[in-house]
mmCIF file of C-alpha atoms in Angstrom:
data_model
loop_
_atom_site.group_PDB
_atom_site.id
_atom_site.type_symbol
_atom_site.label_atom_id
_atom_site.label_comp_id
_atom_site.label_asym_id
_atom_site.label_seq_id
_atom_site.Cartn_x
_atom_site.Cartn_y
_atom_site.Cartn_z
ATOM 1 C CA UNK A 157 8.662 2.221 3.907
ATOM 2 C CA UNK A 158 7.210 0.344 0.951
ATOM 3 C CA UNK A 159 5.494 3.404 -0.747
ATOM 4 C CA UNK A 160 5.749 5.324 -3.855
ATOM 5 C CA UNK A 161 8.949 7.210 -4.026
ATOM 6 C CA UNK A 162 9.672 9.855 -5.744
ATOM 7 C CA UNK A 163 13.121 11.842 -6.480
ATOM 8 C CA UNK A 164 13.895 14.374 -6.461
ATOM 9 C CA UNK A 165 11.381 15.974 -3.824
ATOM 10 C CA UNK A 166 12.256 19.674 -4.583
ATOM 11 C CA UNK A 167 13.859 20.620 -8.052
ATOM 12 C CA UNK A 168 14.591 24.594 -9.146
ATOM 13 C CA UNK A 169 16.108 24.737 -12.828
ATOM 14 C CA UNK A 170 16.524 27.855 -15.146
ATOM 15 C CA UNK A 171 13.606 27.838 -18.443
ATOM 16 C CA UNK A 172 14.799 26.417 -20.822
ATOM 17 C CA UNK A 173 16.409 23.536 -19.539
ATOM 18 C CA UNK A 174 15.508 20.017 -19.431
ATOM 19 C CA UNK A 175 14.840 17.895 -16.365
ATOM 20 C CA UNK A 176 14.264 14.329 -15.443
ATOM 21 C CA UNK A 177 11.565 13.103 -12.704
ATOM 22 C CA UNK A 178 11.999 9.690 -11.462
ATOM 23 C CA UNK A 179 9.015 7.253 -9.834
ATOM 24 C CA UNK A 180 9.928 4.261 -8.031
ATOM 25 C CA UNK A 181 6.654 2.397 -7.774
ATOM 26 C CA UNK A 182 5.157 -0.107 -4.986
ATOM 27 C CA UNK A 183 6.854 -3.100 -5.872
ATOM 28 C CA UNK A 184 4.219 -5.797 -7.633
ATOM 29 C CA UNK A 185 2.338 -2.687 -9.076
ATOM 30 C CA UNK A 186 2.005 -2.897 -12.419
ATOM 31 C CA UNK A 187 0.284 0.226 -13.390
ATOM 32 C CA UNK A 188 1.934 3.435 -13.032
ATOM 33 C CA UNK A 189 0.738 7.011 -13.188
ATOM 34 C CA UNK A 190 1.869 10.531 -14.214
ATOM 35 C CA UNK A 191 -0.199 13.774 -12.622
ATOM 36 C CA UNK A 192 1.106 16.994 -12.186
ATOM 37 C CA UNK A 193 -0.745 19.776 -9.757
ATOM 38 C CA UNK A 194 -0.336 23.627 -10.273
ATOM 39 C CA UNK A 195 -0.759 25.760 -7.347
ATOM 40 C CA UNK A 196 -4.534 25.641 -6.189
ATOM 41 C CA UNK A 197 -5.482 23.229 -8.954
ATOM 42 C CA UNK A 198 -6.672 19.607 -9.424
ATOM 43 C CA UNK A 199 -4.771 16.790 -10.562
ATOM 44 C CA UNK A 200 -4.495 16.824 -13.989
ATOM 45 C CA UNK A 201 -3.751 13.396 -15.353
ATOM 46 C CA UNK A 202 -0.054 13.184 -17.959
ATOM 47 C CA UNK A 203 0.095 9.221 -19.174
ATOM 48 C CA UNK A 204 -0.423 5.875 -17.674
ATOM 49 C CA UNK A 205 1.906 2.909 -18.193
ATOM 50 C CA UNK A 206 0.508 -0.522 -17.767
ATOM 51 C CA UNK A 207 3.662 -2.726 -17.295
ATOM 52 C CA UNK A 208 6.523 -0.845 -19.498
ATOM 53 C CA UNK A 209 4.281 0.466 -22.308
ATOM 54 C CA UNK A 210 1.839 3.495 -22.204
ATOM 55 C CA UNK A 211 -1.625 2.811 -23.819
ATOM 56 C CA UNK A 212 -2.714 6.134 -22.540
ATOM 57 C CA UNK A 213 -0.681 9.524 -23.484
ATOM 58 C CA UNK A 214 -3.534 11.497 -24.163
ATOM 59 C CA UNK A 215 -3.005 13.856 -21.100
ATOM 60 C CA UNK A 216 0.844 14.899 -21.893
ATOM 61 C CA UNK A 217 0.513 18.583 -22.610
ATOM 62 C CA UNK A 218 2.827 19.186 -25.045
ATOM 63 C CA UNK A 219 5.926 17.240 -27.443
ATOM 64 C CA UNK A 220 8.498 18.484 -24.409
ATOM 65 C CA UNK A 221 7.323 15.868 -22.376
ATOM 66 C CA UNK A 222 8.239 12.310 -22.893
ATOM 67 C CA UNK A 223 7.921 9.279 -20.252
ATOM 68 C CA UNK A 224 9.438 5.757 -19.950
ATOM 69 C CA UNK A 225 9.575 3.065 -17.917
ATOM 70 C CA UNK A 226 11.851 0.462 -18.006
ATOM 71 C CA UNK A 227 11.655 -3.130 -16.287
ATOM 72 C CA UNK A 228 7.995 -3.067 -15.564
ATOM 73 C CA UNK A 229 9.142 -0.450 -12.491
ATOM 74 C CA UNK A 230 11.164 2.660 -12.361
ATOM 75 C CA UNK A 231 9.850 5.409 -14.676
ATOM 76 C CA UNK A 232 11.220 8.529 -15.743
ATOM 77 C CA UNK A 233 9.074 11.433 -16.863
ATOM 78 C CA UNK A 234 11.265 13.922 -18.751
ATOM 79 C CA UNK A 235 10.511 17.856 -20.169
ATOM 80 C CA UNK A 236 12.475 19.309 -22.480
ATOM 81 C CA UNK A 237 13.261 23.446 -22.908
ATOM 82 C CA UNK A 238 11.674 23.473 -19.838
ATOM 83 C CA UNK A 239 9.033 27.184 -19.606
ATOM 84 C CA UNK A 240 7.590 28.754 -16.663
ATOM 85 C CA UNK A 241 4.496 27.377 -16.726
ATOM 86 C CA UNK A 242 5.502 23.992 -16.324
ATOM 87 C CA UNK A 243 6.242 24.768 -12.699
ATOM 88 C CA UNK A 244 4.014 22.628 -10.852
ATOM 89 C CA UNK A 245 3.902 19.514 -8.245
ATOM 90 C CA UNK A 246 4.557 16.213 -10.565
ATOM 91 C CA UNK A 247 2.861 13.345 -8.539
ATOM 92 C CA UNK A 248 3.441 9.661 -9.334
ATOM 93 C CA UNK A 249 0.823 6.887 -8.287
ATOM 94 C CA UNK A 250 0.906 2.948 -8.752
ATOM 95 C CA UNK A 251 -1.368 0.640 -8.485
ATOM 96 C CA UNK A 252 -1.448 -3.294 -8.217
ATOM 97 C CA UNK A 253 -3.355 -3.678 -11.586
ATOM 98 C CA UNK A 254 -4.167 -1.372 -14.755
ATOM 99 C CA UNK A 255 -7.487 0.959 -15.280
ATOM 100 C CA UNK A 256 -8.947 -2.426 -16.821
ATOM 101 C CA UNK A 257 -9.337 -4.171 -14.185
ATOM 102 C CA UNK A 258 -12.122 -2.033 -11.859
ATOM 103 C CA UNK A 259 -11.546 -0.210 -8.883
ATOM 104 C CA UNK A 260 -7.942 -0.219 -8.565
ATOM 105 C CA UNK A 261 -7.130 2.383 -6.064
ATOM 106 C CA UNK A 262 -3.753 4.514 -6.628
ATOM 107 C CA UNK A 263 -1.002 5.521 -4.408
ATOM 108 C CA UNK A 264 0.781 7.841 -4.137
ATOM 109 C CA UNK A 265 4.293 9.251 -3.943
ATOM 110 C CA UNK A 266 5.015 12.837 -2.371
ATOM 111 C CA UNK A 267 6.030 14.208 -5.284
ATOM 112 C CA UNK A 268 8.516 16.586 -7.297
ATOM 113 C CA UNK A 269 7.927 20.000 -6.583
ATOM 114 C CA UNK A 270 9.104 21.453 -10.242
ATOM 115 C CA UNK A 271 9.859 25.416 -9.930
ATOM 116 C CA UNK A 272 10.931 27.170 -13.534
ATOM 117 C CA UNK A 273 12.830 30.431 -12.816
ATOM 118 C CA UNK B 31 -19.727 20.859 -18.401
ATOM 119 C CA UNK B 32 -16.663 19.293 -16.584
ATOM 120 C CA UNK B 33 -15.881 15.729 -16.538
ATOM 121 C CA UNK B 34 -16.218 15.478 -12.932
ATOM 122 C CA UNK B 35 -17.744 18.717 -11.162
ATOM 123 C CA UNK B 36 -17.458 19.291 -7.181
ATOM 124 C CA UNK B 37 -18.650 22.375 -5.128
ATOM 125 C CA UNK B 38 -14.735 24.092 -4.395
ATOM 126 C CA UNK B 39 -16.208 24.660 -0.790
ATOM 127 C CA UNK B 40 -14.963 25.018 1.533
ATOM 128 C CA UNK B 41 -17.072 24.073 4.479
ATOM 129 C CA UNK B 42 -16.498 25.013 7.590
ATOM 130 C CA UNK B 43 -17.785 23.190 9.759
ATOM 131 C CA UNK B 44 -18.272 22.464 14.126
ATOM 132 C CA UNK B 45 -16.448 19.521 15.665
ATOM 133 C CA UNK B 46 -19.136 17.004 15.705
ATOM 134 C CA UNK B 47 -21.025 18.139 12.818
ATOM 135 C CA UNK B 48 -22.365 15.924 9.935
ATOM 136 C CA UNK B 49 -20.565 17.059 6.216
ATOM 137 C CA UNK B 50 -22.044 15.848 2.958
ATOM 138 C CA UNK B 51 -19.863 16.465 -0.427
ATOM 139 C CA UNK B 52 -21.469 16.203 -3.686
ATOM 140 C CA UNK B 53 -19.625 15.488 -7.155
ATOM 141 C CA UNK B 54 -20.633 14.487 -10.409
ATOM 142 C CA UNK B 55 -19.683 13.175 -13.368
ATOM 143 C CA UNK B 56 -19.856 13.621 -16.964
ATOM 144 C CA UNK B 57 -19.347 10.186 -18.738
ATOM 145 C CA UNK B 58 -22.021 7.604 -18.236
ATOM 146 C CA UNK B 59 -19.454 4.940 -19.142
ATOM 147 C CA UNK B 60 -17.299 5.277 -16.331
ATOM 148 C CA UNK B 61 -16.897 2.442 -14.009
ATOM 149 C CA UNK B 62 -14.685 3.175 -11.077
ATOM 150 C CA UNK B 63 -14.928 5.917 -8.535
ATOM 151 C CA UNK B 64 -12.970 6.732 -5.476
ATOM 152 C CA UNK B 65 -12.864 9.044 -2.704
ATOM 153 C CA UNK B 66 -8.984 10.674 -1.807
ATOM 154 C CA UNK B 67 -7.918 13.077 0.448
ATOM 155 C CA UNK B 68 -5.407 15.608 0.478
ATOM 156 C CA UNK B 69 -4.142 17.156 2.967
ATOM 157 C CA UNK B 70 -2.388 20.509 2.509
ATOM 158 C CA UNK B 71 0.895 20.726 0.229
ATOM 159 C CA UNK B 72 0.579 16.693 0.482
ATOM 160 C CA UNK B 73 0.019 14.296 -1.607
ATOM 161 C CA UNK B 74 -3.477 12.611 -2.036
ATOM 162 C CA UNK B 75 -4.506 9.492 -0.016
ATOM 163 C CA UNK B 76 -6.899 7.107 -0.952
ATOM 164 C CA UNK B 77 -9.965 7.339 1.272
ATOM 165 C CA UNK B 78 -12.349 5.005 0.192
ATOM 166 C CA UNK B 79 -13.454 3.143 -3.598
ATOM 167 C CA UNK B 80 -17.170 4.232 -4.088
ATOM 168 C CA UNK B 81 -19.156 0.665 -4.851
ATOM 169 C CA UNK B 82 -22.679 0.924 -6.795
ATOM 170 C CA UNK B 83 -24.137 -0.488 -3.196
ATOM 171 C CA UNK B 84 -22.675 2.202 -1.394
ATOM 172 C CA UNK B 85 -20.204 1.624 1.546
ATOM 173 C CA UNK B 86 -19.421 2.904 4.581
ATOM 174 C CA UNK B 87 -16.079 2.926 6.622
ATOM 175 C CA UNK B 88 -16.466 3.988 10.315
ATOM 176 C CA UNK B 89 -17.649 7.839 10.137
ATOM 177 C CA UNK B 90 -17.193 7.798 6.164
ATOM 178 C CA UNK B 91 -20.303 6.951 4.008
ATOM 179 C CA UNK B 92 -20.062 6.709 -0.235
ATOM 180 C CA UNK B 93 -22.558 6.528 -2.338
ATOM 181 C CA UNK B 94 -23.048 6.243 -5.932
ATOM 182 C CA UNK B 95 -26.121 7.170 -8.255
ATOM 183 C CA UNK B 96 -25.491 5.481 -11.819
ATOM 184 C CA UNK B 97 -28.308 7.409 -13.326
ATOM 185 C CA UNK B 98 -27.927 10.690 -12.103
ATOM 186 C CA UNK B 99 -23.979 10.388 -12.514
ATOM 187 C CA UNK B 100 -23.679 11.386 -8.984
ATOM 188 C CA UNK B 101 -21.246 10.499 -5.899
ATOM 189 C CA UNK B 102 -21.558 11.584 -2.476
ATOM 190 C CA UNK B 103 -19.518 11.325 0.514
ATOM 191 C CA UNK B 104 -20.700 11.927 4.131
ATOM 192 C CA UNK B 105 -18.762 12.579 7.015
ATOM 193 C CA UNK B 106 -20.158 11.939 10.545
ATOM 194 C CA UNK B 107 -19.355 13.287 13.859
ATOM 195 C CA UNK B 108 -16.618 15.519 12.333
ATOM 196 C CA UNK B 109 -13.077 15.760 13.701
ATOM 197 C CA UNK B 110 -10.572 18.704 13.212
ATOM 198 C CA UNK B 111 -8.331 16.206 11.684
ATOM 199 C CA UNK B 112 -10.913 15.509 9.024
ATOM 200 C CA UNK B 113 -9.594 19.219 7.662
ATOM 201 C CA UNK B 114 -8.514 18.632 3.866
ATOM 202 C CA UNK B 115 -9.296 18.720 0.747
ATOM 203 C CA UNK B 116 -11.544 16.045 -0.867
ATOM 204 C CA UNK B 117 -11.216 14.559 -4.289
ATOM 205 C CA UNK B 118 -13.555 13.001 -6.533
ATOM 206 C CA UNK B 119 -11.956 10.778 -8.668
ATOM 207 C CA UNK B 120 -13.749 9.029 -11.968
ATOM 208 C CA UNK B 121 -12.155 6.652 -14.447
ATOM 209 C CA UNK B 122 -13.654 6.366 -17.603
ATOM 210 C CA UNK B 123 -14.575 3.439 -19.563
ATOM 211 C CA UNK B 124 -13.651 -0.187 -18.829
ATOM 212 C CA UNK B 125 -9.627 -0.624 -20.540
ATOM 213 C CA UNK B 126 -7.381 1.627 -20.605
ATOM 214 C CA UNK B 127 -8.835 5.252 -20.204
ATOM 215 C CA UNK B 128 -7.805 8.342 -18.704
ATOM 216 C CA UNK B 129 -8.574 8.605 -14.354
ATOM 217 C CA UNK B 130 -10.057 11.856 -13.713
ATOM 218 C CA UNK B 131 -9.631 14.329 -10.693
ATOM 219 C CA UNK B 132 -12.188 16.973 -9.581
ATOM 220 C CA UNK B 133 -10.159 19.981 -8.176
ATOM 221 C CA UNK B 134 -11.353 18.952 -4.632
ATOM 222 C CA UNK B 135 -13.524 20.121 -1.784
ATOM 223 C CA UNK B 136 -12.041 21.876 1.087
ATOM 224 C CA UNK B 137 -13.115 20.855 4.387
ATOM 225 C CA UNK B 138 -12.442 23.312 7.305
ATOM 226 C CA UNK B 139 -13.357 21.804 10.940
ATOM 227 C CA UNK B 140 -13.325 24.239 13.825
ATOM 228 C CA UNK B 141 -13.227 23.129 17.789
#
């Protein structure tokens, strides 16, 4: 379909390694989203790109992680030296306009299930 | 006191029975607000955007109260394929600002 894909749906790495997320938005949407969900948690929100820049990184946890997106559509979220408690569910959502423009409901992709051995 | 508070539930409720969920929020600036659902080990799914009027869609009632900093969502004639969690979602001020989940009510309907 024309959804929010995400790739790769399942990834299992060793700690300490780095590892790149990719988000294929709706096409048209030009606001893009970052979450992650640990087990039995909410969403907690990572960065927000309106177009290709990111006006709002206030919710990336640490300097490991680092997200771009290029072309006004694909984006890439990437961790570095990867640790165990980064294992989590990394969700992507679009939307067709940015938080500044009222309700703008998000969709969603499946998401990357992230395990850190 | 958490940006946007729900009861963690979860209800269990009778096919057929009437389901209220409460949430509420910490910043008085915020100006969107949205109901999702997610459904175990799935992602979540818009359910319905929260207007000050309040709105209904089919068995789904939203409501919003500015001044308490309150958001409800009813559920009538419950179905076992309501069962799921439901999110309370808050963005903050008008531009760019940070969208905020609650961690979600579970919602348990029983034949």
């Amino acid at each position: 379909g024309a959804g929010v894909s995400q790739s790769p749906s399942n990834k299992v790495t060793e700690k300490g390694k780095d590892v790149e997320l990719r988000c294929d938005p709706i096409s048209g949407h030009t606001a893009l989203y970052w979450y992650r969900q640990s087990l039995g948690q909410g969403l907690e929100f990572l960065i927000y790109f309106q177009g290709n820049s990111a006006p709002d990184k206030s919710g990336l946890p640490s300097d490991r992680f680092s997200a771009e997106r290029t072309g006004g559509s694909v984006s890439t979220l990437t961790i570095q030296r990867t640790q165990q408690e980064d294992s989590a569910v990394y969700l992507c959502a679009s939307s067709l306009g940015g938080l500044s423009q009222g309700n703008q409901p998000q969709h969603f992709g499946d998401g990357t299930r992230l395990s850190i051995l | 006191r958490k940006e946007v508070e729900q009861d963690p539930g979860p209800f269990n409720v009778p096919e057929g029975a009437t389901v209220a969920f409460n949430c509420t929020y910490s910043n008085s600036a915020s100006q969107s607000f949205f109901w999702y659902r997610q459904d175990c080990r799935k992602e979540p799914k818009l359910l319905m955007s929260v207007y000050s009027s309040g709105n209904e869609d089919g068995r789904f009632t939203a409501q919003l109260n500015r001044a308490s900093q309150y958001i409800s969502l009813l559920i009538r004639d419950s179905k076992l394929s309501d069962s799921a969690t439901y999110l309370c979602v808050v963005n903050g001020e008008s531009g760019y600002s940070t969208l905020t989940f609650g961690k979600g009510t579970m919602l348990l309907v029983s034949p």
